[in-house]
Coordinates of C-alpha atoms and ligand atoms in Angstrom, one line a residue:
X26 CA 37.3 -26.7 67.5
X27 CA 34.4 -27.5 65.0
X28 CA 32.8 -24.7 67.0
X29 CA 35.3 -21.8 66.5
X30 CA 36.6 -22.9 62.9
X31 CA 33.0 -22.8 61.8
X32 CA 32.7 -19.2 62.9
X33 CA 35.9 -18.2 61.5
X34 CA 35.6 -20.1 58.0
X35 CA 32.0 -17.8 58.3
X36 CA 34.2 -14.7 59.2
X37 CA 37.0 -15.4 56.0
X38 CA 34.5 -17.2 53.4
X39 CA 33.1 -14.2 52.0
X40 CA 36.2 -11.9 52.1
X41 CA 38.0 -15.1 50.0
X42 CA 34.5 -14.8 47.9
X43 CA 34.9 -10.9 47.4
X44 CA 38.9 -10.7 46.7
X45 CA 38.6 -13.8 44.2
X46 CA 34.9 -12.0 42.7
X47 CA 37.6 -8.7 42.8
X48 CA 41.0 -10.5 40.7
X49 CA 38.1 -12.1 38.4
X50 CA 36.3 -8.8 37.9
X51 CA 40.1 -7.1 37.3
X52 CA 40.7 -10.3 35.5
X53 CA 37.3 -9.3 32.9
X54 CA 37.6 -5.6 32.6
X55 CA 41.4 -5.9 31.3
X56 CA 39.9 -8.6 29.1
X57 CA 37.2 -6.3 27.8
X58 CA 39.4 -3.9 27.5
X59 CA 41.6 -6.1 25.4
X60 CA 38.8 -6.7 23.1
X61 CA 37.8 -2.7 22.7
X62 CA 41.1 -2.4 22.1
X63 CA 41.7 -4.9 19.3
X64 CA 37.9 -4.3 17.5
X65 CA 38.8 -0.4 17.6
X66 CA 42.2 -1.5 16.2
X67 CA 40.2 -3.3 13.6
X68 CA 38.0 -1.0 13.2
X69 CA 40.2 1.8 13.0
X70 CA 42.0 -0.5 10.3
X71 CA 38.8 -1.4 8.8
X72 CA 37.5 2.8 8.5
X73 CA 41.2 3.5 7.2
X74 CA 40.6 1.0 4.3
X75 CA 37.2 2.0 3.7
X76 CA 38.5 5.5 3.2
X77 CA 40.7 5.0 0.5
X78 CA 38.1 2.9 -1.8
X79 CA 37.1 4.8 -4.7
X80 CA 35.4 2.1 -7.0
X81 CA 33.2 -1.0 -6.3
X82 CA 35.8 -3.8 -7.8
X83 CA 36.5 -7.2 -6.9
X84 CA 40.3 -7.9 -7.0
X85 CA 41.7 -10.9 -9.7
X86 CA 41.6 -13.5 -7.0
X87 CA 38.6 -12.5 -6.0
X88 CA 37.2 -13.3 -9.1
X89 CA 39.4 -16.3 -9.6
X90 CA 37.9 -17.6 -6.6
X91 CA 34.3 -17.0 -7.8
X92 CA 35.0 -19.1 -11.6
X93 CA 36.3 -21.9 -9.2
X94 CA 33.5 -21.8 -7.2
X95 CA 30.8 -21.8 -10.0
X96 CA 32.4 -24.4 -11.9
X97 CA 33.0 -26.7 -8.9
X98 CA 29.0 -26.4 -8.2
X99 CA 27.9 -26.6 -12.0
X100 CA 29.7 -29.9 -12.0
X101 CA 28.2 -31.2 -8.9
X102 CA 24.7 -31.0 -11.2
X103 CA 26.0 -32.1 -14.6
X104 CA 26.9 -35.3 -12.3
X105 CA 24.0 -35.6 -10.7
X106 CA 21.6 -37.5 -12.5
X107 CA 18.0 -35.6 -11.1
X108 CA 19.1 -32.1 -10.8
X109 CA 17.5 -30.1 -13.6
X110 CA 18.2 -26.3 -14.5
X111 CA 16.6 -25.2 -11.3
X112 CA 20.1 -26.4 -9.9
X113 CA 22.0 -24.9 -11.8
X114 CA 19.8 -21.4 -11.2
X115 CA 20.1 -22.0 -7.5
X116 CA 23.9 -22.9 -7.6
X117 CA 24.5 -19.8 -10.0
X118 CA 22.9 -17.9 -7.8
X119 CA 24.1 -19.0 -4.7
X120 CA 27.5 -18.9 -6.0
X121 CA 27.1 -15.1 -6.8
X122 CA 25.9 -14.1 -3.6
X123 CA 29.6 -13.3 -2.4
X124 CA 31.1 -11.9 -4.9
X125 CA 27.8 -9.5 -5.1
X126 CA 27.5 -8.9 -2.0
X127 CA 31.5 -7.4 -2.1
X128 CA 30.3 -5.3 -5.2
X129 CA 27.5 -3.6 -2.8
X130 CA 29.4 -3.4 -0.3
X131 CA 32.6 -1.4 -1.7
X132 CA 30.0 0.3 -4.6
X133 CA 28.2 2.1 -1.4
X134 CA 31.7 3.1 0.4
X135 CA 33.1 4.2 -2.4
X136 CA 29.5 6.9 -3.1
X137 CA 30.0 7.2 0.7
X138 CA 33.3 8.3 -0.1
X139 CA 32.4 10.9 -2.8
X140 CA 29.7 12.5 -0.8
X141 CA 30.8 15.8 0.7
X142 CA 30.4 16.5 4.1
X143 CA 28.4 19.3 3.8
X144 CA 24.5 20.3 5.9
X145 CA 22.0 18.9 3.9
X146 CA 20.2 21.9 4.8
X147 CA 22.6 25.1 4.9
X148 CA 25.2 23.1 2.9
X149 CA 27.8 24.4 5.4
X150 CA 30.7 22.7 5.8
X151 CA 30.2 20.1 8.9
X152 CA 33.1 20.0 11.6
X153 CA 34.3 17.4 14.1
X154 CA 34.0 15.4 11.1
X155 CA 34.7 11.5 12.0
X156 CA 34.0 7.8 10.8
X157 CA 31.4 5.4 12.3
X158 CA 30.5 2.0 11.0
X159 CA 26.5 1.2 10.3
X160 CA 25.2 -2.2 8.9
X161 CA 23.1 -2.4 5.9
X162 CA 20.8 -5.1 5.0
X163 CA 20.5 -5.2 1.0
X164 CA 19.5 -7.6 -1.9
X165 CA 23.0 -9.2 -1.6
X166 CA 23.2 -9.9 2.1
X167 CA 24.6 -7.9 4.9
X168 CA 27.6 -5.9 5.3
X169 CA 28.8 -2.6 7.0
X170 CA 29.5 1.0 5.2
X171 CA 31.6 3.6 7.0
X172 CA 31.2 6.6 7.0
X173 CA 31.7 10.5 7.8
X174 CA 29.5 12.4 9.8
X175 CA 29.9 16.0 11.6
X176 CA 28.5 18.4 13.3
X177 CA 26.7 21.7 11.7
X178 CA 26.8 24.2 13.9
X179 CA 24.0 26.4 12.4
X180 CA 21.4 24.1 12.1
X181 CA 22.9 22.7 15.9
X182 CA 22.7 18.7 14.2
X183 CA 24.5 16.1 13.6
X184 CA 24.6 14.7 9.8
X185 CA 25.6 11.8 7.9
X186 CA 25.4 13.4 4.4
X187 CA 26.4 9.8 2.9
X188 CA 23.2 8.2 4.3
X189 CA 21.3 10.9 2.6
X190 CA 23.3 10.3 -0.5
X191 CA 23.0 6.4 -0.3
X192 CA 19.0 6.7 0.3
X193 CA 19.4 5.0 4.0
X194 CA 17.0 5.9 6.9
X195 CA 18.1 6.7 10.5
X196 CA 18.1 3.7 12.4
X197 CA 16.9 1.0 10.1
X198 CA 19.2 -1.1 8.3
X199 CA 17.3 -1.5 5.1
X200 CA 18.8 -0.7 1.9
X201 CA 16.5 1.0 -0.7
X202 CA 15.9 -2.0 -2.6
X203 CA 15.2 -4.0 0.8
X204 CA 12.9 -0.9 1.7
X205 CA 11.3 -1.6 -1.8
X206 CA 10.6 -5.2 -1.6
X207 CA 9.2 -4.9 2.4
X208 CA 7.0 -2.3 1.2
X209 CA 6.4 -4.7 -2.2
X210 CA 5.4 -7.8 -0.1
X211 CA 4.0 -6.9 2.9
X212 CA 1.0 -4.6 1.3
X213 CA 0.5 -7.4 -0.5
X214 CA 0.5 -10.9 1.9
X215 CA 1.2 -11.2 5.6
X216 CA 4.8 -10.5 7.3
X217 CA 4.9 -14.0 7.8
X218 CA 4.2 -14.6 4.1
X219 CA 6.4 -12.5 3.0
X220 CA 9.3 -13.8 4.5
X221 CA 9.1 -17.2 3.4
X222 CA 8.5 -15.9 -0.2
X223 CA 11.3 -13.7 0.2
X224 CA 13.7 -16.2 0.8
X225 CA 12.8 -17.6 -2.1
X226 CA 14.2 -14.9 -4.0
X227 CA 17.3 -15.1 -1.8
X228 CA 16.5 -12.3 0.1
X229 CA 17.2 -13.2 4.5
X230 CA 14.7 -10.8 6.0
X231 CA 13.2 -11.6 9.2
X232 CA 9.7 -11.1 9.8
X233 CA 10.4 -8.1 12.1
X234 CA 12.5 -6.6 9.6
X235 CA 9.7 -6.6 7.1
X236 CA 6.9 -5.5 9.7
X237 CA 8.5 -2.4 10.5
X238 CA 10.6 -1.6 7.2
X239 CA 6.8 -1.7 5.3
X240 CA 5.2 0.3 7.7
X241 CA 7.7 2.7 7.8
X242 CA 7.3 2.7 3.8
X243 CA 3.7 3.3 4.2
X244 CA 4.8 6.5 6.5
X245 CA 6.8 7.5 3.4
X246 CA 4.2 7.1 1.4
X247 CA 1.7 8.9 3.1
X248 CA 4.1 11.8 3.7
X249 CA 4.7 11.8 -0.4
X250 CA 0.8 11.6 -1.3
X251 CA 0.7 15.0 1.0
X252 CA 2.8 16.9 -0.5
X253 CA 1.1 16.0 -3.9
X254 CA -2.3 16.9 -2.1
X255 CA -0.7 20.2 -0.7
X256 CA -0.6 21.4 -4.6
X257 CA -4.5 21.9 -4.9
X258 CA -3.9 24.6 -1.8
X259 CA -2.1 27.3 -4.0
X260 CA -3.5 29.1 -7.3
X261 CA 0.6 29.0 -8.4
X262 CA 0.9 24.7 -7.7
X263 CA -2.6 24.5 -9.6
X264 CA -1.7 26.3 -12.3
X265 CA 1.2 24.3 -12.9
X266 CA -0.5 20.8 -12.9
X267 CA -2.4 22.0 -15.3
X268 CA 0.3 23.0 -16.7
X269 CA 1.8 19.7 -16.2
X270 CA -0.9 17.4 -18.2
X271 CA -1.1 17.6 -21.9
X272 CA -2.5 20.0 -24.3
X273 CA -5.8 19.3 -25.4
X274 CA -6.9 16.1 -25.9
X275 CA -7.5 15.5 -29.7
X276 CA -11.1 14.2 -29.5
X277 CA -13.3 15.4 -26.0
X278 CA -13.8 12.8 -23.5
X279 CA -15.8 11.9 -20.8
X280 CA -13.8 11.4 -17.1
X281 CA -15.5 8.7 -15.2
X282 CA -15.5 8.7 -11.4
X283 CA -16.9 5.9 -9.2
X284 CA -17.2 6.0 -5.7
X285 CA -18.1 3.1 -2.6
X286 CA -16.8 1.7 0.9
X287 CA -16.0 -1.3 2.9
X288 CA -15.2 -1.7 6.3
X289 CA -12.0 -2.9 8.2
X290 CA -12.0 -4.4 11.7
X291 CA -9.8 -2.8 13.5
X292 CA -8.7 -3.3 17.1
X293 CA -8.6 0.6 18.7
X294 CA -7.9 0.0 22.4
X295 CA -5.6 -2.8 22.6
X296 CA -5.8 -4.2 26.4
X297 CA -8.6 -2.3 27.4
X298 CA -11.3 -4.2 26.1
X299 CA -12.9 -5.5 29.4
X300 CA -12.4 -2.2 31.1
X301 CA -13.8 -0.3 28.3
X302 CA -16.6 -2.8 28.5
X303 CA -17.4 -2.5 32.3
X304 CA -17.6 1.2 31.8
X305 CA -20.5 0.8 29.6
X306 CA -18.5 2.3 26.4
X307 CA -19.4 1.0 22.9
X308 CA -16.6 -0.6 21.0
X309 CA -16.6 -0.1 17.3
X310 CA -14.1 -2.6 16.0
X311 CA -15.7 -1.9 12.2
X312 CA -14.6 1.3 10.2
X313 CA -15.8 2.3 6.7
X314 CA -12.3 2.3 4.2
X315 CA -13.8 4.9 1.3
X316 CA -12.7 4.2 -2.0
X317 CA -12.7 6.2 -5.7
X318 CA -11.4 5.3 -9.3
X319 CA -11.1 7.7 -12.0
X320 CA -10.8 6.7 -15.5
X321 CA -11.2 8.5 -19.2
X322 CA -13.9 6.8 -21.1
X323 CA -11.7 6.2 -23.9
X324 CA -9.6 4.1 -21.8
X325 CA -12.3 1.3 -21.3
X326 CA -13.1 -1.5 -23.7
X327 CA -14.0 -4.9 -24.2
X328 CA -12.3 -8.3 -24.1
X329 CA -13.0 -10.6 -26.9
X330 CA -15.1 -12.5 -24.3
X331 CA -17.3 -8.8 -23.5
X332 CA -15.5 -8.2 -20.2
X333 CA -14.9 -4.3 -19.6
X334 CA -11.3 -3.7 -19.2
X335 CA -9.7 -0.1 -17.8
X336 CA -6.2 0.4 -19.9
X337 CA -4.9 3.0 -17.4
X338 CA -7.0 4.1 -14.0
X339 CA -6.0 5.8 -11.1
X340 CA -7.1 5.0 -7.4
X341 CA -7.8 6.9 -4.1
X342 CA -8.1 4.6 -1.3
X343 CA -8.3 5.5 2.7
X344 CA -9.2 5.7 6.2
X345 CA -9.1 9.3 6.8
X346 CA -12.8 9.7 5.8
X347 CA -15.0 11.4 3.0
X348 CA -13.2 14.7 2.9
X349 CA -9.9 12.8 2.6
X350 CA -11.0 10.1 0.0
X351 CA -12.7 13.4 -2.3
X352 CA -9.9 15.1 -2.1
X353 CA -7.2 12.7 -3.0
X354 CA -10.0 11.6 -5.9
X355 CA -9.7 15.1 -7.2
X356 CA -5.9 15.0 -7.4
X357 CA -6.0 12.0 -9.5
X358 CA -8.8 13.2 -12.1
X359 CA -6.4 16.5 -12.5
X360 CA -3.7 13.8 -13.5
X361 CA -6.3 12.2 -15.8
X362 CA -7.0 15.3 -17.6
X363 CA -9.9 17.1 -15.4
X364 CA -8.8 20.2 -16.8
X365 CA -9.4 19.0 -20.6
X366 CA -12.3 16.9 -20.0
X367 CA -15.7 17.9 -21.2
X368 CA -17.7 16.4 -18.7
X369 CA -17.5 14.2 -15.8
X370 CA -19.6 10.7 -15.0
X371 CA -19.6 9.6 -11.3
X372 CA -21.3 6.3 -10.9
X373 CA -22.1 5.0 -7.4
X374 CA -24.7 3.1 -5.2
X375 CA -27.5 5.2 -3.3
X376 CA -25.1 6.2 -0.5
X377 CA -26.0 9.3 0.5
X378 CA -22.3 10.6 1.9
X379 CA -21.1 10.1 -1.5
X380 CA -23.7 12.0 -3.6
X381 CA -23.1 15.0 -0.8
X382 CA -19.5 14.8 -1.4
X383 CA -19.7 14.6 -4.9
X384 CA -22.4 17.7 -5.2
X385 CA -19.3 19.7 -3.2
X386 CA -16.2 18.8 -5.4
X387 CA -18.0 17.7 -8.7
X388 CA -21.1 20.1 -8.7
X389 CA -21.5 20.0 -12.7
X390 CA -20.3 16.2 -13.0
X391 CA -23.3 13.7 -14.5
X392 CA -24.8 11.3 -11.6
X393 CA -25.5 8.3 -12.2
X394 CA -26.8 5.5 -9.8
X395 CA -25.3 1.7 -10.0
X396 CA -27.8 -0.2 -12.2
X397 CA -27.5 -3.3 -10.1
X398 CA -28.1 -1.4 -6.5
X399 CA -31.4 0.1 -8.1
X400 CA -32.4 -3.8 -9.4
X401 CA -31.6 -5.0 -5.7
X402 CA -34.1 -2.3 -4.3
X403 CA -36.7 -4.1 -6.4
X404 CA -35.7 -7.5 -5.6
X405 CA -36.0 -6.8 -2.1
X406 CA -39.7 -5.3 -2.0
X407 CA -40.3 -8.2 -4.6
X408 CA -39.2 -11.0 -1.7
X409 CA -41.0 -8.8 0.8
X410 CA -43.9 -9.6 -1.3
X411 CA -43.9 -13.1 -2.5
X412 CA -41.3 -14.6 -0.6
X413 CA -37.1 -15.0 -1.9
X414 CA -36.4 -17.3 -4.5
X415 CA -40.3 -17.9 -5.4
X416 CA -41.5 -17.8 -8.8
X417 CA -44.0 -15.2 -8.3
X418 CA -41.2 -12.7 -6.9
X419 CA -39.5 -13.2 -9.9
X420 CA -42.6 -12.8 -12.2
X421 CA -43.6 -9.6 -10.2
X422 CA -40.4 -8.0 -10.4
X423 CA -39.4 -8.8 -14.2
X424 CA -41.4 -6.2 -16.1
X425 CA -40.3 -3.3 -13.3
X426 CA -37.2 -4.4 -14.1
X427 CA -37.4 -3.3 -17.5
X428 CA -38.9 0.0 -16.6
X429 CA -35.8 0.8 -15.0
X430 CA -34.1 0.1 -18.1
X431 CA -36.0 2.3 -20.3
X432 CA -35.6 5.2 -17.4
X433 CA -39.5 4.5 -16.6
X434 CA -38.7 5.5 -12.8
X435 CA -41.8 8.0 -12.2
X436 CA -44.3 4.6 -13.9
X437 CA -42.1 2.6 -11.3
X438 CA -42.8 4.6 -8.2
X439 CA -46.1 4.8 -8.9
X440 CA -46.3 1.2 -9.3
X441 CA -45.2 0.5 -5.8
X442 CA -47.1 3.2 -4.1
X443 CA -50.5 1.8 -5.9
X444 CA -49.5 -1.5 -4.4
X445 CA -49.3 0.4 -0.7
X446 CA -53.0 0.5 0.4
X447 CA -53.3 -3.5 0.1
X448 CA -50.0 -3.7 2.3
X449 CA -50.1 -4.2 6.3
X450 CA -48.3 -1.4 8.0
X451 CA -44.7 -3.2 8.5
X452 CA -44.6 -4.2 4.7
X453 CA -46.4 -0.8 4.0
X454 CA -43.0 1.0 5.8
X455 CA -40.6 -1.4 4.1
X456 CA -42.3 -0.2 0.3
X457 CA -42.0 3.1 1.4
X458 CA -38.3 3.2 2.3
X459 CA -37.6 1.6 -1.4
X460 CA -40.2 4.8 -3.0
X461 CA -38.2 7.4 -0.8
X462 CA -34.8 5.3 -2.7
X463 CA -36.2 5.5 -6.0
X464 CA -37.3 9.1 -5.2
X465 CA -34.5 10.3 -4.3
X466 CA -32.1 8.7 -7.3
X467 CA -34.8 9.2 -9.9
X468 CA -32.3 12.0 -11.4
X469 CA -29.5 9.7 -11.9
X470 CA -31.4 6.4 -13.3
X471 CA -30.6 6.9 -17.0
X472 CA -29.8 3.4 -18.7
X473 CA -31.9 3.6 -21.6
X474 CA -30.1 5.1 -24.1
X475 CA -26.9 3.0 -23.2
X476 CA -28.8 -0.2 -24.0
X477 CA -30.2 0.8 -26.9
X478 CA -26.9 1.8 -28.3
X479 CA -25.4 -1.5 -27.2
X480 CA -28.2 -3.5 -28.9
X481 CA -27.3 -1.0 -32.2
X482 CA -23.9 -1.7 -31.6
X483 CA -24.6 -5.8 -31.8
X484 CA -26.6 -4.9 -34.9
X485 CA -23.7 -3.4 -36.5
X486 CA -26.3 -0.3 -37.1
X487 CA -24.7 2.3 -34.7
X488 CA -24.3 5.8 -35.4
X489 CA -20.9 7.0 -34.1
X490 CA -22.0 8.8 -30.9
X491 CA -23.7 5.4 -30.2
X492 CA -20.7 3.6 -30.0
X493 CA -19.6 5.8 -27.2
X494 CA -22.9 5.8 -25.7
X495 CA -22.4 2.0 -25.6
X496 CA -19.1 2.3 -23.9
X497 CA -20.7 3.6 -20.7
X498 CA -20.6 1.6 -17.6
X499 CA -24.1 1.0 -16.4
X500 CA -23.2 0.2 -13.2
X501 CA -20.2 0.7 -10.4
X502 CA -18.2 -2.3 -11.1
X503 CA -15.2 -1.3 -11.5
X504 CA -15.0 0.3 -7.8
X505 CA -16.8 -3.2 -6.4
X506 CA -13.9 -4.5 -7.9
X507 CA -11.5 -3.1 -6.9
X508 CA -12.7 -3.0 -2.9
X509 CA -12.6 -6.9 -3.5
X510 CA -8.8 -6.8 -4.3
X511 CA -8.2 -4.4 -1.4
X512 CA -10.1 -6.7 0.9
X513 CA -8.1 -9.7 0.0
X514 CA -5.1 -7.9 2.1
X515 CA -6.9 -6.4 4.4
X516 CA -9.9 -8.4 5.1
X517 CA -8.6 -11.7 6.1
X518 CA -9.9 -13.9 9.1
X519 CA -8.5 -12.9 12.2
X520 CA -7.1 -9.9 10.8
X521 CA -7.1 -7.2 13.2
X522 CA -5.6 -3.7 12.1
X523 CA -4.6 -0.3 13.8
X524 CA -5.4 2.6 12.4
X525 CA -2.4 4.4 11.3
X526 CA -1.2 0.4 10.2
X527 CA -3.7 -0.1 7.7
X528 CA -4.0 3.7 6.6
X529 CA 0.1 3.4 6.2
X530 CA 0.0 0.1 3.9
X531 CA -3.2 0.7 1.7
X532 CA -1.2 4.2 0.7
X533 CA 1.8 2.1 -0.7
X534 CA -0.9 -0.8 -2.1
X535 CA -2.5 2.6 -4.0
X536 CA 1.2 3.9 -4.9
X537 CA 1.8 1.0 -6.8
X538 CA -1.6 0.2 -8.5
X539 CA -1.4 4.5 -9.5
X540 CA 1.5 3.5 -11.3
X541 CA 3.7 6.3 -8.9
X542 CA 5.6 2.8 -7.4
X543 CA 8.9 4.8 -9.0
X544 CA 8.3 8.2 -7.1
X545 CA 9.3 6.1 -3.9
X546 CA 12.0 4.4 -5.5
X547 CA 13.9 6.1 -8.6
X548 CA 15.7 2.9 -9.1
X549 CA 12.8 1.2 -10.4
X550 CA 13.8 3.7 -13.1
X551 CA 16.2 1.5 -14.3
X552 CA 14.6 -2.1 -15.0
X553 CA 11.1 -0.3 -16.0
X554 CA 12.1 1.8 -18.6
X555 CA 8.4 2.6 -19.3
X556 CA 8.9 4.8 -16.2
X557 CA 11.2 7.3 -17.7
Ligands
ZN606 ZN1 23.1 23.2 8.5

C-alpha cells in the first residue's frame, strides 16, 4: 500500500500544489485589483479636489490645529528647566513644517491650475488633455501636485505646461528651491556633507537626491554660460552687450586680467585600469583646470592691515581647455567694461600657453609677469649654487633681487651668464634655462615704478597718478588665490572626479562667486533685493 499511495500522493501532490497556487493567484489579482481600484478611486477623488483649488489657504481648523500645536510645544520648554531658545527655534520650526508644507502644496496646484494647457512651443491648444499625479520634494517636505498634460499634435509631444510654469524638471522631483540648495551645497562640500548639514536646516534630502539634483544643476549651468558665450558670435549680440554696460566710465580705468592653472585627478576609464595597463597605454589621472579673474583697478584697495581686497571680480574657471577658459575670460571683461576701458593689465607666471593665448584675444593688453615667479627663478639658480637654505644663497641672490625690482633684467641676465663659464655643464644647463626665462619675460618685468610710488605713497609725497601706480598688483595673487579656494572642493584626498562631473559643478561654483547665482534661480530675486 505504502508502495502505490506514494506514487499516487506523487501523481495528485502537485495538481493540489497548482489549483491551490491557482485560487491564491485568483485570490491576489482580485486583491490587486481591489487596490487599483480604491487608489484610482482616491486618486480620481484626490485629482477632482486638486482641480477645483484656486488659492494656497489653510482652512480655520487647520490653523486652529497649528496655535494648539505650537503652544503645547512652547510649553514643553518654558517647563523644562535646560532648554534655551534653540528649543523654542527647533519646536517653532518643527511645529510649522505642516502647516507649510500644506501652503506649498495647494500654492503649486492652485499655479498648476491657472496654467493653460497650451504647447510651450507652438502655444497650440493641447488635446487628450488629462490629470496625472507627480511628487515634489521642496523646502517644506514632500507632497504630490496634479496636473494636466496633453498631447500637441504639431510638435507630435506630450506636455505638462504646469511643470514648465512651476520651474519643475522631467523626472526629478526637486523643487526649485531644493534644486537651489543641492546645487548650493554640493559645489561647495561633499554629498555626504551636504546632507547632514542640510538636515540641519530641516531640509530631508538623501545623498542621492543631492548627487544628481547638483549635477544636473551644473548641466543647467553650463547650458546657461553657452548661451551667454554664443553672444560674442554675432556683430548684432555684440553690439548689444555693449550696449548693455554703462556709458562711459567717469574717470578711465585700467581692466586687470590674471591668468594660471591647477590640476584635478580625475579617474577617465573607470574599470579598465588593469586592462588599459597591460596594453601598455599611459594613464593620465592629472588634468590642468585653467583659471582667469578680471577686475577694474579701481575696484581694489587695501585693508587697514595692507591686505589687497577686490570689491567686485568676475571669474572664468574650466576644464574645457585654453580656448575655452579665454573665451569665457573675454565674456566677463565685456561685463566689466572692456569696451570703456582704456587699457588692459594681464598678470600671470611664465607659462607659456597663457602669454600665446593672451597675445590672440588681448593683443594690445599690458603684460606683466608675477613678481614672485620671477624671484623663484632666482632662488632656484641661487640654491643650485650654494645650496637651499644656506646663508650664502641668500647673500648671492639678495642684490639680484633688487635688480628685478628696479626693472634691471638685461644687468640680471648678464649677471648669470658671466657666472656660466665657472659652472660644470649640468649646473651650466640649469643657469641657462633660468637666462632663456628671464629672456623671454624681460618685456613684462616692470615693478619699479610701482614701488616707487608705494614708497611715495607711505611718504605722503605722491603725485596723483602715483597713487594709482601704487594700486597695481605686482604679482598674480589674486588668481593663486582664488585656485586655492577652488581646490578646497575639488582637491581633497581621495577625491577622484569625472570629467563632465567636475566641469558641471565648478560652472555653478563660478555662477555663484560671478554673482549670476539669480540667473539660475529668479527667486533669489526675492530675499536679495540687491539682485533686482
Ligand atoms: Zn506644439
Amino acid at each position: 500500500m505504502t508502495i502505490l499511495a506514494t506514487p499516487t500522493r506523487r501523481r495528485r501532490r502537485p495538481h493540489v500544489k497548482s489549483r491551490r497556487a491557482r485560487q491564491a493567484q485568483a485570490e491576489q489579482n482580485r486583491r490587486v485589483t481591489d487596490q487599483i481600484l480604491q487608489a484610482g478611486t482616491a486618486l480620481a477623488a484626490a485629482a477632482a479636489a486638486a482641480a477645483t483649488v484656486t488659492q494656497a489657504q489653510l482652512t480655520d481648523a487647520e490653523l486652529q490645529a497649528w496655535r494648539q500645536d505650537l503652544e503645547a510645544r512652547l510649553a514643553t520648554v518654558q517647563q523644562h528647566p535646560e532648554q534655551n531658545l534653540g528649543f523654542i527655534e527647533e519646536q517653532i520650526a518643527l511645529g510649522a513644517r505642516e502647516p507649510l508644507r500644506l501652503l506649498a502644496q495647494r500654492g503649486a496646484q492652485a499655479k498648476a491650475n491657472a496654467t493653460p494647457c497650451g504647447c510651450p512651443q507652438c502655444q497650440t491648444e493641447l488635446v487628450n488633455q488629462k490629470y496625472l499625479s507627480r511628487q515634489i520634494d521642496s523646502r517644506f517636505g514632500q507632497w504630490v501636485v496634479f496636473r494636466r498634460y496633453g498631447w500637441c499634435s504639431p510638435c507630435e509631444v506630450w506636455h505638462f505646461p504646469a511643470d514648465y510654469a512651476l520651474g519643475l524638471a522631467q523626472h526629478a522631483p526637486a523643487s526649485p528651491y531644493v534644486q537651489e540648495v543641492a546645487a548650493l551645497l554640493v559645489s561647495k562640500m561633499p554629498p555626504e556633507q551636504a546632507v547632514l548639514v542640510a538636515e540641519r536646516f530641516g531640509l530631508k534630502l538623501s545623498r542621492c537626491l543631492l548627487h544628481r539634483e547638483a549635477h544636473r544643476q551644473g548641466l543647467k549651468a553650463e547650458a546657461a554660460r553657452a548661451a551667454s558665450l554664443a553672444q560674442l558670435d554675432t556683430w548684432e549680440d555684440l553690439q548689444q552687450l555693449a550696449g548693455a554696460t554703462e556709458g562711459p566710465p567717469a574717470q578711465p580705468f585700467t581692466l586687470v586680467i590674471q591668468i594660471d592653472a591647477w590640476n584635478i585627478r580625475e579617474r577617465d576609464a573607470w574599470g579598465q585600469t588593469e586592462a588599459l595597463r597591460a596594453q601598455g597605454q599611459p594613464l593620465s589621472r592629472w588634468h590642468w583646470v585653467y583659471v582667469g579673474t578680471v577686475f577694474r583697478l579701481d575696484h581694489r584697495g587695501q585693508t587697514a592691515g595692507d591686505r589687497a581686497v577686490i570689491s567686485q571680480r568676475r571669474y572664468a574657471v574650466t576644464r574645457l581647455g585654453v580656448e575655452a577658459l579665454i573665451r569665457q575670460l573675454y565674456r566677463e571683461a565685456i561685463d566689466c567694461g572692456l569696451g570703456q576701458t582704456n587699457e588692459v593689465l594681464v598678470i600671470a607666471d611664465g607659462a607659456v600657453w597663457i602669454w600665446n593665448a593672451v597675445h590672440d584675444r588681448f593683443p594690445d593688453a599690458r603684460q606683466r609677469l608675477d613678481l614672485y615667479h620671477a624671484d623663484q627663478h632666482l632662488w632656484t639658480v641661487a640654491h643650485e649654487l650654494y645650496g637651499p637654505g644656506t646663508p650664502e644663497a641668500a647673500q648671492w641672490v639678495r642684490p639680484l633681487l633688487q635688480q628685478i625690482r628696479k626693472d634691471q633684467t638685461p644687468a640680471l641676465i648678464k649677471t648669470l651668464q658671466e657666472l656660466q663659464p665657472g659652472l660644470d655643464q649640468a649646473l651650466h644647463k640649469k643657469v641657462q634655462t633660468q637666462i632663456e626665462y628671464f629672456e623671454s619675460h624681460q618685456n613684462r618685468m616692470h615693478y619699479r615704478q610701482i614701488i616707487q610710488a608705494r614708497k611715495a605713497v607711505a611718504k605722503g609725497t605722491a603725485t596723483p597718478a602715483q597713487h594709482l601706480k601704487a594700486n597695481e598688483p605686482l604679482g598674480s595673487g589674486a588668481i593663486e588665490s582664488t585656485c586655492r579656494q577652488y581646490q578646497c572642493r575639488f582637491k581633497r584626498t581621495g577625491q577622484f572626479w569625472t570629467m563632465p562631473g567636475d566641469e558641471a559643478l565648478m560652472c555653478l561654483e563660478t555662477f555663484w562667486r560671478n554673482g549670476r547665482w539669480h540667473e539660475l534661480y529668479p527667486h533669489v530675486k526675492l530675499t536679495s533685493p540687491s539682485l533686482n
